[in-house]
C-alpha positions as a Markdown table, in Angstrom:
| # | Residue | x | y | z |
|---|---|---|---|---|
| 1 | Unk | -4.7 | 19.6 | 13.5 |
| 2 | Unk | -3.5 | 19.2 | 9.7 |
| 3 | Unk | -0.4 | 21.5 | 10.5 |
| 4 | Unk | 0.3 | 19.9 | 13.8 |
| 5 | Unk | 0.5 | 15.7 | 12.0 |
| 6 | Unk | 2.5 | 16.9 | 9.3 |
| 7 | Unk | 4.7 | 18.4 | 11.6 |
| 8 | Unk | 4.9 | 15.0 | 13.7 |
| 9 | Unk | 5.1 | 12.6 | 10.8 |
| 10 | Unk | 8.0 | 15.2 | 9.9 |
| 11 | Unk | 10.1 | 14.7 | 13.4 |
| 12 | Unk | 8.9 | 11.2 | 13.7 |
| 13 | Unk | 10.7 | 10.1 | 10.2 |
| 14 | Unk | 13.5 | 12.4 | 10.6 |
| 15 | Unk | 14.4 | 10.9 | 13.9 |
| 16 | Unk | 13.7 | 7.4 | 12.8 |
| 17 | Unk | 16.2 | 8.1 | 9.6 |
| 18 | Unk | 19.0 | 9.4 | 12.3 |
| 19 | Unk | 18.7 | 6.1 | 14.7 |
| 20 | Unk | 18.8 | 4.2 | 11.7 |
| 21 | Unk | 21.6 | 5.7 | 9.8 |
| 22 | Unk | 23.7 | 5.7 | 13.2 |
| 23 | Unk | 23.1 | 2.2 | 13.4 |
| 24 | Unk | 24.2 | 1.4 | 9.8 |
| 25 | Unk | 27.7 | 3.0 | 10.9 |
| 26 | Unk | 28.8 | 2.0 | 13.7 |
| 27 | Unk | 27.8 | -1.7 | 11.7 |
| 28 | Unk | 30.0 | -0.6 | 8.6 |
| 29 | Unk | 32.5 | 0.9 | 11.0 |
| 30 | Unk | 32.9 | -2.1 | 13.0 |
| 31 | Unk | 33.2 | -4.2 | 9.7 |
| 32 | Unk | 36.0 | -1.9 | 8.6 |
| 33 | Unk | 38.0 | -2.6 | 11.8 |
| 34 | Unk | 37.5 | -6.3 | 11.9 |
| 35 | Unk | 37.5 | -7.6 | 8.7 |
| 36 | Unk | 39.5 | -8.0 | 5.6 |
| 37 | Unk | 39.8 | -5.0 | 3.6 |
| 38 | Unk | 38.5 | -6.5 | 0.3 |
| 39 | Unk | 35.0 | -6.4 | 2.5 |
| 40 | Unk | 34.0 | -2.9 | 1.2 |
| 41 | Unk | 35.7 | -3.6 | -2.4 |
| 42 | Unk | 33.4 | -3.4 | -5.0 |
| 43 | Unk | 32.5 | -5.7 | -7.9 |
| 44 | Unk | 31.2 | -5.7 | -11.2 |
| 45 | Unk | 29.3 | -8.9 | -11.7 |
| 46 | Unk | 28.9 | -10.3 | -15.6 |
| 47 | Unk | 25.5 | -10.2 | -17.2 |
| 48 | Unk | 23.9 | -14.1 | -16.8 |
| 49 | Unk | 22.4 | -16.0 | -20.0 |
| 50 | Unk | 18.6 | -15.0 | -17.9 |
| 51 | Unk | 19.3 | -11.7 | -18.8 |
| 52 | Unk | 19.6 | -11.8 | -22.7 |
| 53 | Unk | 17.0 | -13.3 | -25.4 |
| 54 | Unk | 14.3 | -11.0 | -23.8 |
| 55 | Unk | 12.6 | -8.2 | -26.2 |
| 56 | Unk | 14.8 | -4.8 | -24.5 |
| 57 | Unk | 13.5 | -1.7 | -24.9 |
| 58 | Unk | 13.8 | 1.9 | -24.0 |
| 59 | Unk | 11.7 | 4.7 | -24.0 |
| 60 | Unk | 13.1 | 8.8 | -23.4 |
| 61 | Unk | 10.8 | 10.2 | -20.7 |
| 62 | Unk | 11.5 | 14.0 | -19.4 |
| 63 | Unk | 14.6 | 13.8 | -17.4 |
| 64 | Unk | 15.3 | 10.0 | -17.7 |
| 65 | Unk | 15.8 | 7.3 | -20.4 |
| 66 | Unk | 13.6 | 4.1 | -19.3 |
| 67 | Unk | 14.2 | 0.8 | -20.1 |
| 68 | Unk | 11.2 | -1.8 | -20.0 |
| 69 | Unk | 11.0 | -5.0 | -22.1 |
| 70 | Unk | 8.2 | -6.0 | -24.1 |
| 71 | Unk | 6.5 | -9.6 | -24.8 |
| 72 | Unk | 3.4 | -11.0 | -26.2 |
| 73 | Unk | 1.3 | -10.2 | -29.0 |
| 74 | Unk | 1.2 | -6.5 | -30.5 |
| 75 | Unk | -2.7 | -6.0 | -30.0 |
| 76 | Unk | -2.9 | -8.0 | -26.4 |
| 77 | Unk | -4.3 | -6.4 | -23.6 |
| 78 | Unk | -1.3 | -4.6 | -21.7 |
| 79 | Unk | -0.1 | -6.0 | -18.4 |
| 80 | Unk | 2.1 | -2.9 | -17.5 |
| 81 | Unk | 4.1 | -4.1 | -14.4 |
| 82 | Unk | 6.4 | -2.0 | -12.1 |
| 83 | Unk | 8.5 | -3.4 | -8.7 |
| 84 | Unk | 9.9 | -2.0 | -5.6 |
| 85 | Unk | 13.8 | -1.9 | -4.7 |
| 86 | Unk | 15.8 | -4.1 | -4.5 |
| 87 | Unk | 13.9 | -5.4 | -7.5 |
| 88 | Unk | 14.0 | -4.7 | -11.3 |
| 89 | Unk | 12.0 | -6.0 | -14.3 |
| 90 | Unk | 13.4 | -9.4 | -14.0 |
| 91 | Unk | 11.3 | -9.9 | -11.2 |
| 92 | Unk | 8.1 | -10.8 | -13.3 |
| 93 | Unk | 10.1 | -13.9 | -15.3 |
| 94 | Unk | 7.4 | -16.6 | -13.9 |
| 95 | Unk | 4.4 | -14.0 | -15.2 |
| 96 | Unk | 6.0 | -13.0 | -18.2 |
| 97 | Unk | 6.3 | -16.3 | -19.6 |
| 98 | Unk | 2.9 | -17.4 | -18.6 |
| 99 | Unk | 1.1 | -14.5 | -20.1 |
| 100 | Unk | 3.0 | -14.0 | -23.0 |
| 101 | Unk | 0.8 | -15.4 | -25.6 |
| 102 | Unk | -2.8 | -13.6 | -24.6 |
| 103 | Unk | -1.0 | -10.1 | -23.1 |
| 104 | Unk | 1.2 | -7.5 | -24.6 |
| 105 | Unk | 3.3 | -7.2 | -21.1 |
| 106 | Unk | 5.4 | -4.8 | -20.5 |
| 107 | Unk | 7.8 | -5.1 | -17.0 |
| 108 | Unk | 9.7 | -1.8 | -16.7 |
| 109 | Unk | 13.2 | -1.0 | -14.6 |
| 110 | Unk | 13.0 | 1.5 | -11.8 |
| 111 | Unk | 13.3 | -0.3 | 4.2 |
| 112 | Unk | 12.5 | 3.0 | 4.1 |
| 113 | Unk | 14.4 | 4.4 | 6.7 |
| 114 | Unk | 17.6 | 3.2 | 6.6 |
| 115 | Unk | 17.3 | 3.5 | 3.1 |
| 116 | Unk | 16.9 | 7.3 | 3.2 |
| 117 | Unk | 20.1 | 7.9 | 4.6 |
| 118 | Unk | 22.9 | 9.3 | 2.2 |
| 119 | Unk | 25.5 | 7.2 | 1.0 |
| 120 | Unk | 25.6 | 4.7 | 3.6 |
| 121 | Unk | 23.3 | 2.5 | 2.3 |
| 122 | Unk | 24.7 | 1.8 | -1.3 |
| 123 | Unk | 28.0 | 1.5 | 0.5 |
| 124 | Unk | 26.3 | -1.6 | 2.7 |
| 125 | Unk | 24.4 | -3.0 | -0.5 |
| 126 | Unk | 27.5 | -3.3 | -2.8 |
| 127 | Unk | 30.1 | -4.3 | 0.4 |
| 128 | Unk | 30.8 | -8.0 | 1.3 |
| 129 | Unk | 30.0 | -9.1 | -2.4 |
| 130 | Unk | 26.7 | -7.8 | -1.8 |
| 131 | Unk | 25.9 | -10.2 | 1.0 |
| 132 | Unk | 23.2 | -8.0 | 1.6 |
| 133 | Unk | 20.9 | -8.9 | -1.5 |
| 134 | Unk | 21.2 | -12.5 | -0.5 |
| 135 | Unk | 20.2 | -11.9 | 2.5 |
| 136 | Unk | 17.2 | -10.3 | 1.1 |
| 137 | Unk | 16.4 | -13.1 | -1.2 |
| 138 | Unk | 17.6 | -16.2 | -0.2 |
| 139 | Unk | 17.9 | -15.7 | 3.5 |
| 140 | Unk | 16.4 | -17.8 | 6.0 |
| 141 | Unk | 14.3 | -15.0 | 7.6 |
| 142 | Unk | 13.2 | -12.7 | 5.2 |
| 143 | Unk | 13.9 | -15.0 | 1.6 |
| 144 | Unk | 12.1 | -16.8 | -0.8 |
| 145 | Unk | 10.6 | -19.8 | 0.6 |
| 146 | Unk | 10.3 | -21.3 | -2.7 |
| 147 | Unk | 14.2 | -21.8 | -3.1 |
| 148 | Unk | 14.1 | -23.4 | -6.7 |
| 149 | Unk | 12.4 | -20.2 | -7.6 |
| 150 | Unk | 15.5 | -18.5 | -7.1 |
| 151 | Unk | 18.5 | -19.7 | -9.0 |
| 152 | Unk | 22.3 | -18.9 | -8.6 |
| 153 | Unk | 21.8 | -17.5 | -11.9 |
| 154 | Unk | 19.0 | -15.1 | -11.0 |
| 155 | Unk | 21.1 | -14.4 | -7.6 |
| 156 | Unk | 23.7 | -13.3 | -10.1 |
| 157 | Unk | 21.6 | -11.3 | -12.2 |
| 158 | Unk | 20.9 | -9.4 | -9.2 |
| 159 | Unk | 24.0 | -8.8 | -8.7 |
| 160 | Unk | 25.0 | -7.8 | -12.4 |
| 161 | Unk | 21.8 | -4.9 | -12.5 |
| 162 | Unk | 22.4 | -3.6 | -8.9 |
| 163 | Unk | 26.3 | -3.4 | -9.7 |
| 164 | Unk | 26.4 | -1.1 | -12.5 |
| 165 | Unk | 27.2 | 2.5 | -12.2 |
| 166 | Unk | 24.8 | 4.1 | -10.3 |
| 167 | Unk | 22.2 | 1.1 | -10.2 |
| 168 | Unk | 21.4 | 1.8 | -6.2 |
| 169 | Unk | 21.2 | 5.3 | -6.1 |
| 170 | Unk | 18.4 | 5.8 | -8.9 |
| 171 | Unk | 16.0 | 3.8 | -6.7 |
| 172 | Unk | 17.1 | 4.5 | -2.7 |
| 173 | Unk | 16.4 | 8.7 | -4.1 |
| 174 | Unk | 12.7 | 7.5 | -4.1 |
| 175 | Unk | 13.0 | 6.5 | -0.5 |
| 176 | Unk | 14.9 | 9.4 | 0.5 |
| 177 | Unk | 12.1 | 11.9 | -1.0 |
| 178 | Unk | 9.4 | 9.9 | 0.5 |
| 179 | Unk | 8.7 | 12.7 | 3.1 |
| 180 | Unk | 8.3 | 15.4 | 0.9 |
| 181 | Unk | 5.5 | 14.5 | -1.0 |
| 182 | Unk | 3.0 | 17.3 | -0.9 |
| 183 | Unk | -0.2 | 16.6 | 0.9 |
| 184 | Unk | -3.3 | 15.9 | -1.0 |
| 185 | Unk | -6.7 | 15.6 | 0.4 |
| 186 | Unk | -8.4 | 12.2 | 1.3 |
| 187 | Unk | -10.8 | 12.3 | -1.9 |
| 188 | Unk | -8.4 | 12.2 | -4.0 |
| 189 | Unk | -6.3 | 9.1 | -2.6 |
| 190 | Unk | -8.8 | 7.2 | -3.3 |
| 191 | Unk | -8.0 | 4.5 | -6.1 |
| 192 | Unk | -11.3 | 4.4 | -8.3 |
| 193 | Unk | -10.4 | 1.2 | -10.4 |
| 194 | Unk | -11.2 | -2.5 | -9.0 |
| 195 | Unk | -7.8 | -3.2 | -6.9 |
| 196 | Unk | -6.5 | -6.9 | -6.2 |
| 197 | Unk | -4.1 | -7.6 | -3.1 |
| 198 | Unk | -1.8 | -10.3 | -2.9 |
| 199 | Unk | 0.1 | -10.2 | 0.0 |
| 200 | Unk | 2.8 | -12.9 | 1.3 |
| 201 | Unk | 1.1 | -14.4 | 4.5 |
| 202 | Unk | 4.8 | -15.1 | 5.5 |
| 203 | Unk | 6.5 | -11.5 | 4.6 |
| 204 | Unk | 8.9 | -10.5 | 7.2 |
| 205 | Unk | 9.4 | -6.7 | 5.7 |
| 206 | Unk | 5.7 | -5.5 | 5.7 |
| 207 | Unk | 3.2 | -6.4 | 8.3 |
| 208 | Unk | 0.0 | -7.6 | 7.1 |
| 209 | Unk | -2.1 | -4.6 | 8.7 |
| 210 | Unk | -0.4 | -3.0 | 5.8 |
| 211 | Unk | -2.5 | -4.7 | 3.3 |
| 212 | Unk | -5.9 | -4.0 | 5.2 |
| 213 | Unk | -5.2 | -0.7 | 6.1 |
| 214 | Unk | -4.4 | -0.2 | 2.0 |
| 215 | Unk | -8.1 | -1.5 | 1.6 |
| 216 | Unk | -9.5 | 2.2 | 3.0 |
| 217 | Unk | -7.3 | 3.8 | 0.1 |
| 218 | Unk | -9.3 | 2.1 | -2.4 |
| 219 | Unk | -13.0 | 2.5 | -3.8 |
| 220 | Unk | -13.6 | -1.9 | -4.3 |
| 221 | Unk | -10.6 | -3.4 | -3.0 |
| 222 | Unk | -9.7 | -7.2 | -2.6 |
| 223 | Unk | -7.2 | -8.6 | -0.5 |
| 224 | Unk | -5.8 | -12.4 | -1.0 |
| 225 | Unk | -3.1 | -13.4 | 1.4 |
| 226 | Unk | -0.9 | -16.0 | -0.1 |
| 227 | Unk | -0.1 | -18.7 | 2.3 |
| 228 | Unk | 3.5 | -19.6 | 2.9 |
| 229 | Unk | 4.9 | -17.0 | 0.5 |
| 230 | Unk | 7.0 | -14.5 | 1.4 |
| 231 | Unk | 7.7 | -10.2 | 0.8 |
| 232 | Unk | 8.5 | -11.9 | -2.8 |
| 233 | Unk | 5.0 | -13.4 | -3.5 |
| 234 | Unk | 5.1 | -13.5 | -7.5 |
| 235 | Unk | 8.4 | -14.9 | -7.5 |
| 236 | Unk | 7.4 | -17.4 | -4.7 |
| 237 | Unk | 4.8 | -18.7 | -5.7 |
| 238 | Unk | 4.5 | -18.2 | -8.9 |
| 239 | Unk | 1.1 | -20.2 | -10.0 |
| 240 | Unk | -1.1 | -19.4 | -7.1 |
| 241 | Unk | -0.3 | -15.5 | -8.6 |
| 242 | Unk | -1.0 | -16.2 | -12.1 |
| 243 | Unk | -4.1 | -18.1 | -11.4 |
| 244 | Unk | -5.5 | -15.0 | -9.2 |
| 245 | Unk | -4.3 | -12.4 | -11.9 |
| 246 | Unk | -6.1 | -14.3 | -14.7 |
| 247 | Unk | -9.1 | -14.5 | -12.5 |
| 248 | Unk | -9.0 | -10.7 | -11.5 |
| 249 | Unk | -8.9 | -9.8 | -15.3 |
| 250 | Unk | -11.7 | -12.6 | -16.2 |
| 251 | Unk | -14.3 | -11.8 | -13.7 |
| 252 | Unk | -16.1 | -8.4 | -12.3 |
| 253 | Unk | -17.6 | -10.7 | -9.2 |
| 254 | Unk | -15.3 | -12.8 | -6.9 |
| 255 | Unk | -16.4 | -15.5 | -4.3 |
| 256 | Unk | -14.4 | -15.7 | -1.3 |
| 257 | Unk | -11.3 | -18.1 | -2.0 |
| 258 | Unk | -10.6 | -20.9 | 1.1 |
| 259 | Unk | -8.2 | -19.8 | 3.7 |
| 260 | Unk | -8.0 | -16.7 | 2.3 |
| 261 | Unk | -9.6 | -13.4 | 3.4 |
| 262 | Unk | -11.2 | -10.8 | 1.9 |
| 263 | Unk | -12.0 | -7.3 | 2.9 |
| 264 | Unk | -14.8 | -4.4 | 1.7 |
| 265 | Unk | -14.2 | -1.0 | 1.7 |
| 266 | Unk | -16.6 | 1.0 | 3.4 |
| 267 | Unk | -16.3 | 3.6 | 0.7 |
């Protein structure tokens, strides 16, 4: 039974990635034939004033050189913070600032389908002045509610980070190996320490099943939907975040928050 859901999840993604990639083309194709050639030239975008003024860092791992930047006092507690793509560090700005008086933090650099394809989708990222990350962030469907949240500046620092030289490939390789991770057995997915959830009530890239079904990965596992936020819940809404992280580090016991849910493991 093993062999035989491996083998499936193997065809299923694999056949997913195909009709996605084919899709992506005959879109890019049809955008080369209509529109104006400068629509696939590619741009360098200039580093905003959000950017700078933060403590930079970098630290040699194995086979890569990391950057990662560094705030609060020496001997706080660490708040070590990582993101998914298409974010970067810069995404933590609203927790940064707020904890950066009680907690070393420490925000380092780093969907799935279409993403797995080769080439095509850095092409579609860095084409039409990177239309694509606006879309992401400030569009209607899938964008930051909050809009004040999200600048023209930090739209352009965005565009400055996922611009450089090799900037989308780093990241869409982790979607692209996705599949290949080895098996390992169910006791060992399970997350031993005390897990908090927040989850964008309003996320139009993950459905919220994704954040209960996470709950059976996880030994004591809370889940907090954020009303009215969306895929981007620390950036959009900011406070509501902060107030649950503080709380999460404070407290070993939580009540149930109003209109919010909260879900036990059965492990």
């Amino acid at each position: 039974m093993g062999i035989a859901a491996n083998l499936f999840r193997v065809v299923y993604a694999t056949w997913r990635q195909y009709i996605y990639t084919a899709g992506a083309l005959l879109t890019l194709t049809w955008k080369w034939l209509t529109k104006d050639k400068d629509y696939f030239t590619e741009y360098t975008y200039p580093e905003p004033e959000c950017l700078k003024n933060w403590n930079h860092k970098f630290v040699q791992l194995k086979d890569i050189r990391m950057h990662y930047v560094e705030e609060g006092p020496e001997d706080g507690d660490v708040l070590l913070m990582v993101h998914g793509f298409p974010e970067f560090w810069y995404s933590w700005r609203f927790q940064l600032e707020h904890f950066k008086h009680t907690h070393r933090y420490l925000p380092i650099k780093r969907y799935v389908y279409f993403f797995q394809s080769q080439l095509i989708p850095e092409i579609a990222m860095r084409s039409n002045k990177m239309k694509m990350l606006e879309a992401m962030f400030r569009g209607k469907q899938a964008g930051i509610r909050n809009s004040q949240n999200f600048t023209d500046e930090d739209m352009l620092a965005w565009k400055h980070v996922f611009s450089q030289p090799g900037a989308t490939t780093g990241p869409l390789n982790y979607y692209r190996d996705l599949f290949n991770a080895p098996s390992i057995s169910r006791k060992l997915q399970i997350v031993q320490p005390k897990v908090l959830i927040l989850w964008g009530d309003e996320d139009n890239f993950l459905d919220k099943k994704g954040a209960e079904f996470s709950v059976q990965y996880c030994r004591n596992c809370r889940v907090e939907f954020i009303r009215g936020a969306s895929h981007w819940v620390q950036q959009d809404q900011p406070e509501l975040v902060n107030a649950y992280m503080e709380q999460f580090m404070k407290e070993d016991i939580y009540g149930t928050v109003d209109n919010q849910k909260e879900f036990k493991s059965n492990l």
